CSV table of C-alpha atoms and ligand atoms in Angstrom, one decimal:
chain,number,residue,atom,x,y,z
A,1,UNK,CA,36.2,79.6,80.7
A,2,UNK,CA,35.4,76.6,82.7
A,3,UNK,CA,31.9,76.4,84.1
A,4,UNK,CA,31.4,77.0,87.8
A,5,UNK,CA,30.0,74.2,90.0
A,6,UNK,CA,26.9,75.7,91.7
A,7,UNK,CA,27.8,73.8,94.9
A,8,UNK,CA,30.9,75.9,95.3
A,9,UNK,CA,28.9,79.1,95.9
A,10,UNK,CA,26.6,80.3,98.6
A,11,UNK,CA,24.0,80.6,95.9
A,12,UNK,CA,24.0,80.2,92.1
A,13,UNK,CA,23.5,83.6,90.6
A,14,UNK,CA,24.3,86.4,88.2
A,15,UNK,CA,25.5,89.1,90.4
A,16,UNK,CA,26.1,92.8,89.7
A,17,UNK,CA,29.7,92.0,88.8
A,18,UNK,CA,28.7,89.4,86.2
A,19,UNK,CA,30.4,90.0,82.9
A,20,UNK,CA,29.5,88.0,79.9
A,21,UNK,CA,32.2,86.9,77.5
A,22,UNK,CA,29.7,87.5,74.8
A,23,UNK,CA,30.0,91.0,73.2
A,24,UNK,CA,26.9,93.1,72.5
A,25,UNK,CA,24.7,90.6,74.3
A,26,UNK,CA,21.8,91.9,76.4
A,27,UNK,CA,19.2,90.1,78.5
A,28,UNK,CA,16.2,92.4,79.1
A,29,UNK,CA,14.5,92.1,82.5
A,30,UNK,CA,11.3,93.7,83.8
A,31,UNK,CA,10.2,93.5,87.4
A,32,UNK,CA,7.0,93.8,89.4
A,33,UNK,CA,4.4,92.8,86.8
A,34,UNK,CA,1.6,92.4,86.6
A,35,UNK,CA,0.2,96.0,86.6
A,36,UNK,CA,-3.2,96.9,85.2
A,37,UNK,CA,-1.9,99.7,82.9
A,38,UNK,CA,1.7,99.2,81.9
A,39,UNK,CA,2.5,95.6,81.7
A,40,UNK,CA,0.4,95.2,78.6
A,41,UNK,CA,2.1,98.3,77.0
A,42,UNK,CA,5.5,96.8,77.8
A,43,UNK,CA,4.5,93.5,76.1
A,44,UNK,CA,3.2,95.5,73.1
A,45,UNK,CA,6.6,97.2,72.9
A,46,UNK,CA,8.5,93.9,73.0
A,47,UNK,CA,6.2,92.4,70.4
A,48,UNK,CA,6.6,95.3,68.1
A,49,UNK,CA,10.4,94.9,68.3
A,50,UNK,CA,10.2,91.2,68.0
A,51,UNK,CA,12.1,90.7,71.2
A,52,UNK,CA,11.8,88.4,74.3
A,53,UNK,CA,12.5,89.3,77.8
A,54,UNK,CA,12.4,87.9,81.4
A,55,UNK,CA,9.7,89.2,83.7
A,56,UNK,CA,10.3,88.8,87.4
A,57,UNK,CA,6.7,88.8,88.6
A,58,UNK,CA,4.9,89.1,92.0
A,59,UNK,CA,1.6,87.5,92.8
A,60,UNK,CA,0.5,90.0,95.4
A,61,UNK,CA,2.3,93.3,94.7
A,62,UNK,CA,0.7,95.7,92.2
A,63,UNK,CA,-2.2,93.3,91.8
A,64,UNK,CA,-3.4,90.3,93.8
A,65,UNK,CA,-3.1,87.6,91.1
A,66,UNK,CA,-5.1,84.9,92.9
A,67,UNK,CA,-8.3,87.1,92.9
A,68,UNK,CA,-7.9,89.2,89.8
A,69,UNK,CA,-8.7,87.8,86.3
A,70,UNK,CA,-7.0,90.7,84.6
A,71,UNK,CA,-3.8,90.0,86.5
A,72,UNK,CA,-4.1,86.3,85.6
A,73,UNK,CA,-4.6,87.1,81.9
A,74,UNK,CA,-1.5,89.3,81.9
A,75,UNK,CA,0.7,86.6,83.4
A,76,UNK,CA,-0.7,84.1,80.9
A,77,UNK,CA,0.0,86.6,78.1
A,78,UNK,CA,3.7,87.0,79.2
A,79,UNK,CA,4.1,83.2,79.1
A,80,UNK,CA,2.2,82.7,75.8
A,81,UNK,CA,4.2,85.4,74.0
A,82,UNK,CA,7.4,83.5,74.7
A,83,UNK,CA,8.9,85.5,77.5
A,84,UNK,CA,10.5,83.9,80.5
A,85,UNK,CA,8.7,84.3,83.8
A,86,UNK,CA,11.0,84.6,86.9
A,87,UNK,CA,10.1,84.8,90.5
A,88,UNK,CA,10.1,88.1,92.4
A,89,UNK,CA,8.3,86.7,95.4
A,90,UNK,CA,4.6,86.8,96.4
A,91,UNK,CA,4.7,90.1,98.4
A,92,UNK,CA,7.8,92.0,97.3
A,93,UNK,CA,9.2,92.2,100.8
A,94,UNK,CA,13.0,92.3,101.4
A,95,UNK,CA,13.7,88.7,102.4
A,96,UNK,CA,16.3,89.4,105.0
A,97,UNK,CA,13.5,90.9,107.2
A,98,UNK,CA,11.6,87.6,107.1
A,99,UNK,CA,11.8,84.3,108.9
A,100,UNK,CA,13.1,81.3,107.0
A,101,UNK,CA,9.5,79.9,107.0
A,102,UNK,CA,8.2,83.1,105.5
A,103,UNK,CA,10.9,83.2,102.8
A,104,UNK,CA,9.8,79.7,101.8
A,105,UNK,CA,6.3,81.0,101.5
A,106,UNK,CA,7.4,84.0,99.4
A,107,UNK,CA,8.8,81.6,96.8
A,108,UNK,CA,6.6,78.6,97.1
A,109,UNK,CA,3.4,80.6,97.3
A,110,UNK,CA,4.2,82.3,94.0
A,111,UNK,CA,4.9,79.0,92.4
A,112,UNK,CA,1.6,77.6,93.6
A,113,UNK,CA,-0.3,80.6,92.1
A,114,UNK,CA,1.5,80.4,88.8
A,115,UNK,CA,0.9,76.6,88.6
A,116,UNK,CA,-2.8,77.3,89.0
A,117,UNK,CA,-2.5,79.4,85.8
A,118,UNK,CA,-0.7,76.7,84.0
A,119,UNK,CA,2.7,78.5,84.2
A,120,UNK,CA,5.8,76.5,85.0
A,121,UNK,CA,7.7,76.9,88.2
A,122,UNK,CA,10.2,79.8,87.6
A,123,UNK,CA,13.9,78.8,87.7
A,124,UNK,CA,15.1,82.4,87.9
A,125,UNK,CA,14.7,84.6,90.9
A,126,UNK,CA,15.2,88.3,91.5
A,127,UNK,CA,15.2,89.4,95.1
A,128,UNK,CA,12.9,92.3,96.0
A,129,UNK,CA,15.2,95.4,96.6
A,130,UNK,CA,18.1,93.2,95.7
A,131,UNK,CA,18.6,92.3,99.3
A,132,UNK,CA,20.4,90.5,100.8
A,133,UNK,CA,22.2,89.6,97.6
A,134,UNK,CA,23.4,92.8,96.0
A,135,UNK,CA,25.3,93.5,99.1
A,136,UNK,CA,25.9,90.4,101.2
A,137,UNK,CA,25.3,90.6,104.9
A,138,UNK,CA,24.8,88.2,107.8
A,139,UNK,CA,21.4,87.1,106.5
A,140,UNK,CA,22.7,86.1,103.1
A,141,UNK,CA,23.6,82.5,103.7
A,142,UNK,CA,20.3,81.8,105.5
A,143,UNK,CA,18.2,83.5,102.8
A,144,UNK,CA,20.2,81.9,100.0
A,145,UNK,CA,19.8,78.4,101.4
A,146,UNK,CA,16.1,78.6,100.8
A,147,UNK,CA,16.2,80.6,97.5
A,148,UNK,CA,18.8,78.3,95.8
A,149,UNK,CA,16.5,75.3,96.2
A,150,UNK,CA,14.0,77.1,94.0
A,151,UNK,CA,15.9,79.2,91.4
A,152,UNK,CA,19.0,80.9,90.2
A,153,UNK,CA,19.3,84.4,91.6
A,154,UNK,CA,19.6,87.2,89.0
A,155,UNK,CA,20.7,90.6,89.9
A,156,UNK,CA,21.4,93.3,87.3
A,157,UNK,CA,24.4,94.8,85.6
A,158,UNK,CA,22.8,98.0,84.6
A,159,UNK,CA,20.1,99.8,86.5
A,160,UNK,CA,20.1,103.3,85.1
A,161,UNK,CA,22.4,106.1,85.7
A,162,UNK,CA,21.8,108.1,87.6
A,163,UNK,CA,18.1,107.4,87.8
A,164,UNK,CA,16.3,104.1,87.8
A,165,UNK,CA,13.2,103.8,85.6
A,166,UNK,CA,11.2,103.2,88.7
A,167,UNK,CA,11.9,106.7,89.9
A,168,UNK,CA,10.9,108.2,86.5
A,169,UNK,CA,7.3,107.1,86.8
A,170,UNK,CA,5.5,108.3,83.7
A,171,UNK,CA,8.4,110.5,82.5
A,172,UNK,CA,9.6,109.0,79.2
A,173,UNK,CA,12.4,111.5,78.8
A,174,UNK,CA,13.7,110.6,82.3
A,175,UNK,CA,14.0,107.0,81.3
A,176,UNK,CA,15.7,107.9,78.1
A,177,UNK,CA,18.2,110.1,79.9
A,178,UNK,CA,19.1,107.3,82.2
A,179,UNK,CA,19.1,104.3,79.8
A,180,UNK,CA,19.5,105.4,76.2
A,181,UNK,CA,23.3,105.9,76.1
A,182,UNK,CA,23.8,102.5,77.6
A,183,UNK,CA,21.7,100.8,74.9
A,184,UNK,CA,23.4,102.9,72.2
A,185,UNK,CA,26.8,101.7,73.5
A,186,UNK,CA,26.0,98.1,72.8
A,187,UNK,CA,27.4,97.0,76.2
A,188,UNK,CA,26.6,93.5,77.3
A,189,UNK,CA,24.6,93.0,80.4
A,190,UNK,CA,21.4,92.6,82.2
A,191,UNK,CA,19.5,95.9,82.5
A,192,UNK,CA,17.0,96.4,85.3
A,193,UNK,CA,13.7,97.9,84.3
A,194,UNK,CA,10.1,97.6,85.4
A,195,UNK,CA,6.9,96.5,83.6
A,196,UNK,CA,4.7,98.7,85.7
A,197,UNK,CA,5.7,102.2,84.7
A,198,UNK,CA,4.4,104.4,81.9
A,199,UNK,CA,7.8,106.1,81.5
A,200,UNK,CA,9.4,102.7,80.8
A,201,UNK,CA,6.7,101.6,78.4
A,202,UNK,CA,7.0,104.9,76.6
A,203,UNK,CA,10.7,104.8,76.3
A,204,UNK,CA,11.1,101.2,75.4
A,205,UNK,CA,10.6,101.4,71.6
A,206,UNK,CA,13.5,103.9,71.4
A,207,UNK,CA,15.7,102.0,73.7
A,208,UNK,CA,15.2,98.7,71.9
A,209,UNK,CA,15.8,100.4,68.5
A,210,UNK,CA,19.0,101.9,69.8
A,211,UNK,CA,20.2,98.5,71.0
A,212,UNK,CA,19.4,97.0,67.6
A,213,UNK,CA,21.2,99.8,65.8
A,214,UNK,CA,24.2,99.1,68.0
A,215,UNK,CA,24.2,95.5,66.9
A,216,UNK,CA,23.0,94.1,70.2
A,217,UNK,CA,22.0,90.5,70.4
A,218,UNK,CA,19.1,90.2,72.7
A,219,UNK,CA,19.1,86.9,74.6
A,220,UNK,CA,17.3,85.3,77.5
A,221,UNK,CA,18.8,85.3,81.0
A,222,UNK,CA,19.1,81.6,80.5
A,223,UNK,CA,21.8,82.3,78.0
A,224,UNK,CA,24.0,83.9,80.7
A,225,UNK,CA,23.2,81.2,83.2
A,226,UNK,CA,24.3,78.6,80.7
A,227,UNK,CA,27.5,80.6,80.1
A,228,UNK,CA,28.4,80.7,83.8
A,229,UNK,CA,27.4,77.2,84.9
A,230,UNK,CA,27.4,75.2,81.7
A,231,UNK,CA,23.8,74.2,82.3
A,232,UNK,CA,20.3,75.6,82.2
A,233,UNK,CA,18.7,77.3,85.2
A,234,UNK,CA,16.5,74.2,85.8
A,235,UNK,CA,19.6,72.0,85.7
A,236,UNK,CA,21.4,74.2,88.2
A,237,UNK,CA,18.5,74.0,90.6
A,238,UNK,CA,18.2,70.3,90.2
A,239,UNK,CA,22.0,70.0,90.8
A,240,UNK,CA,21.6,72.1,94.0
A,241,UNK,CA,18.8,69.9,95.3
A,242,UNK,CA,20.4,66.6,94.5
A,243,UNK,CA,24.1,67.2,95.0
A,244,UNK,CA,25.1,70.2,97.1
A,245,UNK,CA,25.9,69.5,100.8
A,246,UNK,CA,23.1,71.3,102.7
A,247,UNK,CA,20.3,70.1,100.4
A,248,UNK,CA,19.0,68.0,103.3
A,249,UNK,CA,18.9,71.0,105.7
A,250,UNK,CA,17.0,73.1,103.1
A,251,UNK,CA,14.5,70.3,102.4
A,252,UNK,CA,13.7,70.1,106.1
A,253,UNK,CA,13.3,73.8,106.2
A,254,UNK,CA,10.8,73.6,103.3
A,255,UNK,CA,8.7,70.9,104.9
A,256,UNK,CA,8.4,72.9,108.1
A,257,UNK,CA,7.4,75.9,106.1
A,258,UNK,CA,4.7,74.0,104.4
A,259,UNK,CA,3.2,73.2,107.8
A,260,UNK,CA,3.1,76.8,108.9
A,261,UNK,CA,2.7,79.0,105.9
A,262,UNK,CA,-0.6,80.3,107.3
A,263,UNK,CA,1.3,83.2,108.7
A,264,UNK,CA,1.2,84.9,105.3
A,265,UNK,CA,-0.7,88.0,106.0
A,266,UNK,CA,-1.6,90.6,103.4
A,267,UNK,CA,1.9,91.7,103.1
A,268,UNK,CA,2.8,94.9,101.5
A,269,UNK,CA,1.4,96.2,98.3
A,270,UNK,CA,2.4,98.9,95.9
A,271,UNK,CA,5.8,100.0,94.9
A,272,UNK,CA,8.6,100.4,97.3
A,273,UNK,CA,9.8,103.6,95.7
A,274,UNK,CA,8.6,105.9,98.4
A,275,UNK,CA,11.4,108.3,98.9
A,276,UNK,CA,10.2,109.0,102.5
A,277,UNK,CA,10.9,105.4,103.3
A,278,UNK,CA,14.1,104.6,101.5
A,279,UNK,CA,15.0,101.8,103.8
A,280,UNK,CA,12.5,99.4,102.4
A,281,UNK,CA,9.3,97.9,103.8
A,282,UNK,CA,7.9,99.7,106.7
A,283,UNK,CA,6.9,96.8,108.8
A,284,UNK,CA,3.6,95.8,107.3
A,285,UNK,CA,4.6,92.3,106.6
A,286,UNK,CA,3.9,89.4,108.9
A,287,UNK,CA,6.8,88.4,111.0
A,288,UNK,CA,7.4,92.0,111.6
A,289,UNK,CA,9.9,93.2,109.1
A,290,UNK,CA,11.5,96.0,111.1
A,291,UNK,CA,13.0,99.1,109.8
A,292,UNK,CA,15.8,98.4,107.5
A,293,UNK,CA,19.1,100.1,107.4
A,294,UNK,CA,18.5,103.1,105.2
A,295,UNK,CA,20.7,106.1,105.2
A,296,UNK,CA,23.7,104.5,103.6
A,297,UNK,CA,25.1,105.2,100.2
A,298,UNK,CA,22.4,105.5,97.6
A,299,UNK,CA,22.5,102.1,96.1
A,300,UNK,CA,19.9,100.5,93.9
A,301,UNK,CA,18.8,98.3,96.7
A,302,UNK,CA,17.4,101.4,98.4
A,303,UNK,CA,15.0,102.0,95.5
A,304,UNK,CA,12.9,99.4,93.8
A,305,UNK,CA,14.2,96.4,92.1
B,1,ZN,ZN1,10.7,94.8,92.4
């Protein structure tokens, strides 16, 4: 299959419909780290299994990384143990609620904090709540024009059925009920899990063993990006910035963002899994993210991602 030119798309990404041509090939992904209890357990599980994963991290979600030595040590550990660090934004706010300036901060601010820890700029990105990528809307081109300058967007091709690990909290059996048969099947894809839940950390040894028993080849997300675009995530981003038509517009947007990123308030902390607020962030973020359109079909974007 011929590789796709990243300029031909609104954004380069692995969407929910991505299907690898490689059989029994899985890229593990864990979101929302660091967390004081369960990120280390998740890392322990992966080390015990001898597997690498991609962690889509925040710098001000479960922990405020800039002010927390424990959080900093956890991020350094993720990197030092050979996992890939992707961006999940600073504050874990749905990007379509935010101004273009604030979106630039949500990516650039995370990059700055990671750089202060000696961690390279992520070239993979997972949008909080999946929006506005998992279901495109009028905001998608605007959000994507900023995001694609930074990283390749990575959604997920399996997120639990019927219950996401996020919603299982500490219930190991709940996670197994949702994920085990998928790992046993040896199906290729990108499972969505979280590095901040005791249920996930508790279920992971069994899930990974099941995948191994099924003959799964565990790879990095980079492997799938390479398959789709014929180049690494870093090369895709470089290509976007140097070659694609609106690169000039996006660069101008970035420079204006740098001048006004002081509007970054405390943002929203904690997980978005509150069932009483399924529509997403409840307006705590600067720039006034208003109520989001909940009430639709129960898609994964309405729970955490
Ligand atoms: Zn998330």
